[in-house]
PDB file of C-alpha atoms in Angstrom:
ATOM      1  CA  MET O  78       9.654   8.493  19.809  1.00 84.00           C
ATOM      2  CA  THR O  79       8.095   5.309  20.561  1.00 88.00           C
ATOM      3  CA  THR O  80       7.322   2.987  17.598  1.00 93.00           C
ATOM      4  CA  ALA O  81       4.970   0.414  16.537  1.00 94.00           C
ATOM      5  CA  ARG O  82       8.125  -1.796  16.293  1.00 94.00           C
ATOM      6  CA  ASP O  83       9.339  -1.139  19.868  1.00 93.00           C
ATOM      7  CA  ILE O  84       5.386  -2.122  21.534  1.00 92.00           C
ATOM      8  CA  MET O  85       4.749  -5.065  18.917  1.00 92.00           C
ATOM      9  CA  THR O  86       5.345  -8.993  20.256  1.00 88.00           C
ATOM     10  CA  GLY O  87       7.637 -10.338  17.756  1.00 89.00           C
ATOM     11  CA  GLY O  88       7.958 -13.501  16.309  1.00 85.00           C
ATOM     12  CA  ALA O  89       4.415 -13.576  14.513  1.00 86.00           C
ATOM     13  CA  GLU O  90       3.491 -16.664  12.767  1.00 89.00           C
ATOM     14  CA  CYS O  91       1.055 -16.786   9.705  1.00 91.00           C
ATOM     15  CA  ILE O  92      -1.386 -19.276   8.758  1.00 94.00           C
ATOM     16  CA  GLY O  93      -1.327 -19.716   4.974  1.00 94.00           C
ATOM     17  CA  ALA O  94      -4.413 -18.513   3.025  1.00 94.00           C
ATOM     18  CA  GLN O  95      -4.105 -22.291   1.969  1.00 96.00           C
ATOM     19  CA  GLU O  96      -4.197 -23.999   5.158  1.00 97.00           C
ATOM     20  CA  THR O  97      -7.470 -25.551   6.798  1.00 97.00           C
ATOM     21  CA  VAL O  98      -9.468 -23.661   9.563  1.00 97.00           C
ATOM     22  CA  LEU O  99      -8.678 -26.884  11.172  1.00 97.00           C
ATOM     23  CA  GLU O 100      -5.065 -26.381  11.000  1.00 97.00           C
ATOM     24  CA  ALA O 101      -5.020 -22.897  12.156  1.00 97.00           C
ATOM     25  CA  ALA O 102      -7.062 -24.289  15.371  1.00 96.00           C
ATOM     26  CA  ARG O 103      -3.925 -26.577  16.278  1.00 97.00           C
ATOM     27  CA  LYS O 104      -1.465 -23.402  15.680  1.00 96.00           C
ATOM     28  CA  LEU O 105      -3.707 -20.914  17.506  1.00 94.00           C
ATOM     29  CA  THR O 106      -3.726 -24.006  20.364  1.00 95.00           C
ATOM     30  CA  GLN O 107       0.356 -24.625  19.642  1.00 95.00           C
ATOM     31  CA  LEU O 108       1.142 -21.164  20.061  1.00 91.00           C
ATOM     32  CA  GLY O 109      -1.417 -20.019  23.027  1.00 89.00           C
ATOM     33  CA  VAL O 110      -2.910 -17.154  20.789  1.00 88.00           C
ATOM     34  CA  GLY O 111      -6.126 -15.905  19.875  1.00 89.00           C
ATOM     35  CA  ALA O 112      -4.905 -14.608  16.655  1.00 90.00           C
ATOM     36  CA  LEU O 113      -3.128 -15.227  13.595  1.00 92.00           C
ATOM     37  CA  PRO O 114      -2.430 -13.084  10.517  1.00 92.00           C
ATOM     38  CA  ILE O 115      -3.192 -15.058   7.594  1.00 94.00           C
ATOM     39  CA  CYS O 116      -0.495 -15.038   4.655  1.00 91.00           C
ATOM     40  CA  GLY O 117      -0.277 -15.784   0.917  1.00 87.00           C
ATOM     41  CA  THR O 118       1.884 -17.500  -0.658  1.00 84.00           C
ATOM     42  CA  ASP O 119       3.353 -14.418  -2.030  1.00 81.00           C
ATOM     43  CA  GLU O 120       3.962 -14.034   1.845  1.00 73.00           C
ATOM     44  CA  ARG O 121       1.646 -10.832   1.849  1.00 82.00           C
ATOM     45  CA  LEU O 122      -0.858 -10.393   4.441  1.00 87.00           C
ATOM     46  CA  LYS O 123      -4.509 -11.361   3.447  1.00 89.00           C
ATOM     47  CA  GLY O 124      -6.199 -10.709   7.031  1.00 90.00           C
ATOM     48  CA  MET O 125      -6.467 -11.916  10.274  1.00 91.00           C
ATOM     49  CA  LEU O 126      -8.123 -15.007  11.628  1.00 93.00           C
ATOM     50  CA  THR O 127      -9.168 -15.367  15.472  1.00 91.00           C
ATOM     51  CA  ASP O 128     -10.381 -17.810  17.542  1.00 93.00           C
ATOM     52  CA  ARG O 129     -13.939 -16.111  17.181  1.00 92.00           C
ATOM     53  CA  ASP O 130     -13.844 -16.230  13.827  1.00 93.00           C
ATOM     54  CA  ILE O 131     -13.693 -20.122  13.702  1.00 95.00           C
ATOM     55  CA  VAL O 132     -16.686 -20.605  16.316  1.00 96.00           C
ATOM     56  CA  VAL O 133     -18.769 -18.160  14.847  1.00 95.00           C
ATOM     57  CA  LYS O 134     -17.958 -18.356  10.921  1.00 95.00           C
ATOM     58  CA  VAL O 135     -17.004 -22.318  11.104  1.00 96.00           C
ATOM     59  CA  LEU O 136     -18.479 -24.004  13.696  1.00 96.00           C
ATOM     60  CA  GLY O 137     -21.282 -22.120  14.347  1.00 96.00           C
ATOM     61  CA  ALA O 138     -22.249 -22.307  10.441  1.00 96.00           C
ATOM     62  CA  GLY O 139     -22.256 -25.613  10.696  1.00 96.00           C
ATOM     63  CA  LYS O 140     -19.037 -25.933   8.327  1.00 97.00           C
ATOM     64  CA  ASP O 141     -16.371 -28.481   8.198  1.00 97.00           C
ATOM     65  CA  PRO O 142     -13.164 -26.742   9.536  1.00 97.00           C
ATOM     66  CA  ALA O 143     -11.220 -29.230   7.829  1.00 97.00           C
ATOM     67  CA  THR O 144     -12.359 -28.063   4.390  1.00 97.00           C
ATOM     68  CA  VAL O 145     -12.704 -24.442   5.023  1.00 97.00           C
ATOM     69  CA  LYS O 146      -9.502 -22.490   3.993  1.00 97.00           C
ATOM     70  CA  ALA O 147      -8.146 -20.046   6.302  1.00 96.00           C
ATOM     71  CA  GLY O 148      -8.455 -17.542   3.446  1.00 93.00           C
ATOM     72  CA  ASP O 149     -11.680 -17.440   3.151  1.00 93.00           C
ATOM     73  CA  LEU O 150     -12.551 -16.106   6.539  1.00 91.00           C
ATOM     74  CA  ALA O 151      -9.761 -12.845   5.385  1.00 85.00           C
ATOM     75  CA  GLN O 152     -12.028 -10.042   4.857  1.00 77.00           C
ATOM     76  CA  GLY O 153     -11.722  -7.336   2.544  1.00 71.00           C
ATOM     77  CA  GLU O 154      -8.015  -5.739   2.578  1.00 78.00           C
ATOM     78  CA  ALA O 155      -5.718  -6.378   6.090  1.00 84.00           C
ATOM     79  CA  VAL O 156      -5.104  -3.409   8.151  1.00 91.00           C
ATOM     80  CA  THR O 157      -1.738  -3.307   9.060  1.00 93.00           C
ATOM     81  CA  ILE O 158       0.674  -0.413  11.120  1.00 95.00           C
ATOM     82  CA  GLY O 159       4.304   0.255   9.252  1.00 95.00           C
ATOM     83  CA  ALA O 160       6.950  -0.929  11.815  1.00 95.00           C
ATOM     84  CA  ASP O 161       8.378   2.657  12.302  1.00 96.00           C
ATOM     85  CA  ASP O 162       4.905   4.491  13.153  1.00 96.00           C
ATOM     86  CA  SER O 163       4.914   5.834  15.922  1.00 92.00           C
ATOM     87  CA  ALA O 164       2.982   4.199  18.856  1.00 88.00           C
ATOM     88  CA  ASP O 165       0.600   7.467  18.166  1.00 88.00           C
ATOM     89  CA  GLU O 166      -0.409   6.406  15.047  1.00 93.00           C
ATOM     90  CA  VAL O 167      -0.862   2.509  16.265  1.00 92.00           C
ATOM     91  CA  PHE O 168      -3.303   4.560  18.535  1.00 87.00           C
ATOM     92  CA  ALA O 169      -5.014   5.798  15.791  1.00 91.00           C
ATOM     93  CA  THR O 170      -5.338   3.187  13.641  1.00 93.00           C
ATOM     94  CA  MET O 171      -6.829   0.777  16.248  1.00 91.00           C
ATOM     95  CA  THR O 172      -9.466   3.192  16.911  1.00 89.00           C
ATOM     96  CA  SER O 173     -10.490   4.193  13.268  1.00 93.00           C
ATOM     97  CA  HIS O 174     -10.707   0.600  12.326  1.00 92.00           C
ATOM     98  CA  LYS O 175     -11.662  -0.597  15.911  1.00 88.00           C
ATOM     99  CA  VAL O 176      -9.024  -3.674  15.902  1.00 88.00           C
ATOM    100  CA  ARG O 177      -8.023  -5.120  18.818  1.00 86.00           C
ATOM    101  CA  ARG O 178      -4.882  -6.676  17.247  1.00 89.00           C
ATOM    102  CA  LEU O 179      -2.763  -4.822  14.373  1.00 92.00           C
ATOM    103  CA  PRO O 180      -0.170  -6.816  12.235  1.00 94.00           C
ATOM    104  CA  VAL O 181       2.853  -4.953  12.046  1.00 95.00           C
ATOM    105  CA  ILE O 182       4.966  -4.929   8.623  1.00 93.00           C
ATOM    106  CA  ASP O 183       8.524  -3.671   7.161  1.00 91.00           C
ATOM    107  CA  GLY O 184       8.005  -3.306   3.700  1.00 87.00           C
ATOM    108  CA  HIS O 185       5.689  -5.956   2.883  1.00 83.00           C
ATOM    109  CA  THR O 186       7.342  -8.075   5.127  1.00 87.00           C
ATOM    110  CA  LEU O 187       5.527  -9.342   8.802  1.00 90.00           C
ATOM    111  CA  VAL O 188       7.607  -8.752  11.752  1.00 92.00           C
ATOM    112  CA  GLY O 189       4.829  -8.786  14.406  1.00 93.00           C
ATOM    113  CA  VAL O 190       1.793  -7.924  16.093  1.00 93.00           C
ATOM    114  CA  VAL O 191       0.301  -5.015  18.254  1.00 92.00           C
ATOM    115  CA  ALA O 192      -2.425  -6.275  20.798  1.00 87.00           C
ATOM    116  CA  LEU O 193      -4.709  -4.114  22.259  1.00 83.00           C
ATOM    117  CA  ALA O 194      -2.641  -4.648  25.809  1.00 80.00           C
ATOM    118  CA  ASP O 195       0.472  -3.977  23.754  1.00 82.00           C
ATOM    119  CA  ALA O 196      -1.191  -0.292  22.809  1.00 79.00           C
ATOM    120  CA  ALA O 197      -2.925   0.228  26.202  1.00 76.00           C
ATOM    121  CA  ARG O 198       1.020  -0.298  28.070  1.00 76.00           C
ATOM    122  CA  ALA O 199       2.380   2.008  25.576  1.00 75.00           C
ATOM    123  CA  LEU O 200       0.188   5.047  25.944  1.00 66.00           C
ATOM    124  CA  SER O 201      -0.408   7.691  28.816  1.00 63.00           C
ATOM    125  CA  ASP O 202      -3.690   6.482  31.279  1.00 63.00           C
ATOM    126  CA  PRO O 203      -6.095   8.840  29.487  1.00 60.00           C
ATOM    127  CA  LYS O 204      -4.911   7.210  25.740  1.00 66.00           C
ATOM    128  CA  ALA O 205      -5.214   3.810  26.936  1.00 60.00           C
ATOM    129  CA  GLY O 206      -8.985   4.387  28.384  1.00 59.00           C
ATOM    130  CA  GLN O 207      -9.695   5.673  25.465  1.00 66.00           C
ATOM    131  CA  LEU O 208      -8.558   3.150  23.242  1.00 64.00           C
ATOM    132  CA  VAL O 209     -10.075  -0.023  25.550  1.00 63.00           C
ATOM    133  CA  GLU O 210     -13.535   2.350  25.374  1.00 61.00           C
ATOM    134  CA  ALA O 211     -13.600   2.779  21.447  1.00 65.00           C
ATOM    135  CA  LEU O 212     -13.046  -0.579  20.855  1.00 61.00           C
ATOM    136  CA  SER O 213     -15.195  -1.735  23.471  1.00 56.00           C
ATOM    137  CA  THR O 214     -18.751  -0.524  22.049  1.00 53.00           C
ATOM    138  CA  ASP O 215     -20.217  -1.296  18.445  1.00 48.00           C
TER     139      ASP O 215
END
């Protein structure tokens, strides 16, 4: 059985909930990624911060990225997947929550992220198409 651990990109780095959005933008640039998990001081996942969040919710809203905290952009409970959950469960979770990036946890520890492209590569052709279609509609 293919698991989330098998298809994830490992070594995901968090942005601290108390770090600024400006620091998050620098980290996104440095790592060459479009999203970062937001972690609290307890190292538990608080949400995901995307480059789009920065543009729309901070810059587009006229807020100062040097003062807005990453944790301020976390919305509700973070959607995650267990490291040993099946690829089918990854598919079902991404589809039902309409998320393109899914943090992978082992217990409460972040171990990686499954991106839409990771999931699509791991699924059969029909399921990959269904996933992309489900996440591309509003």
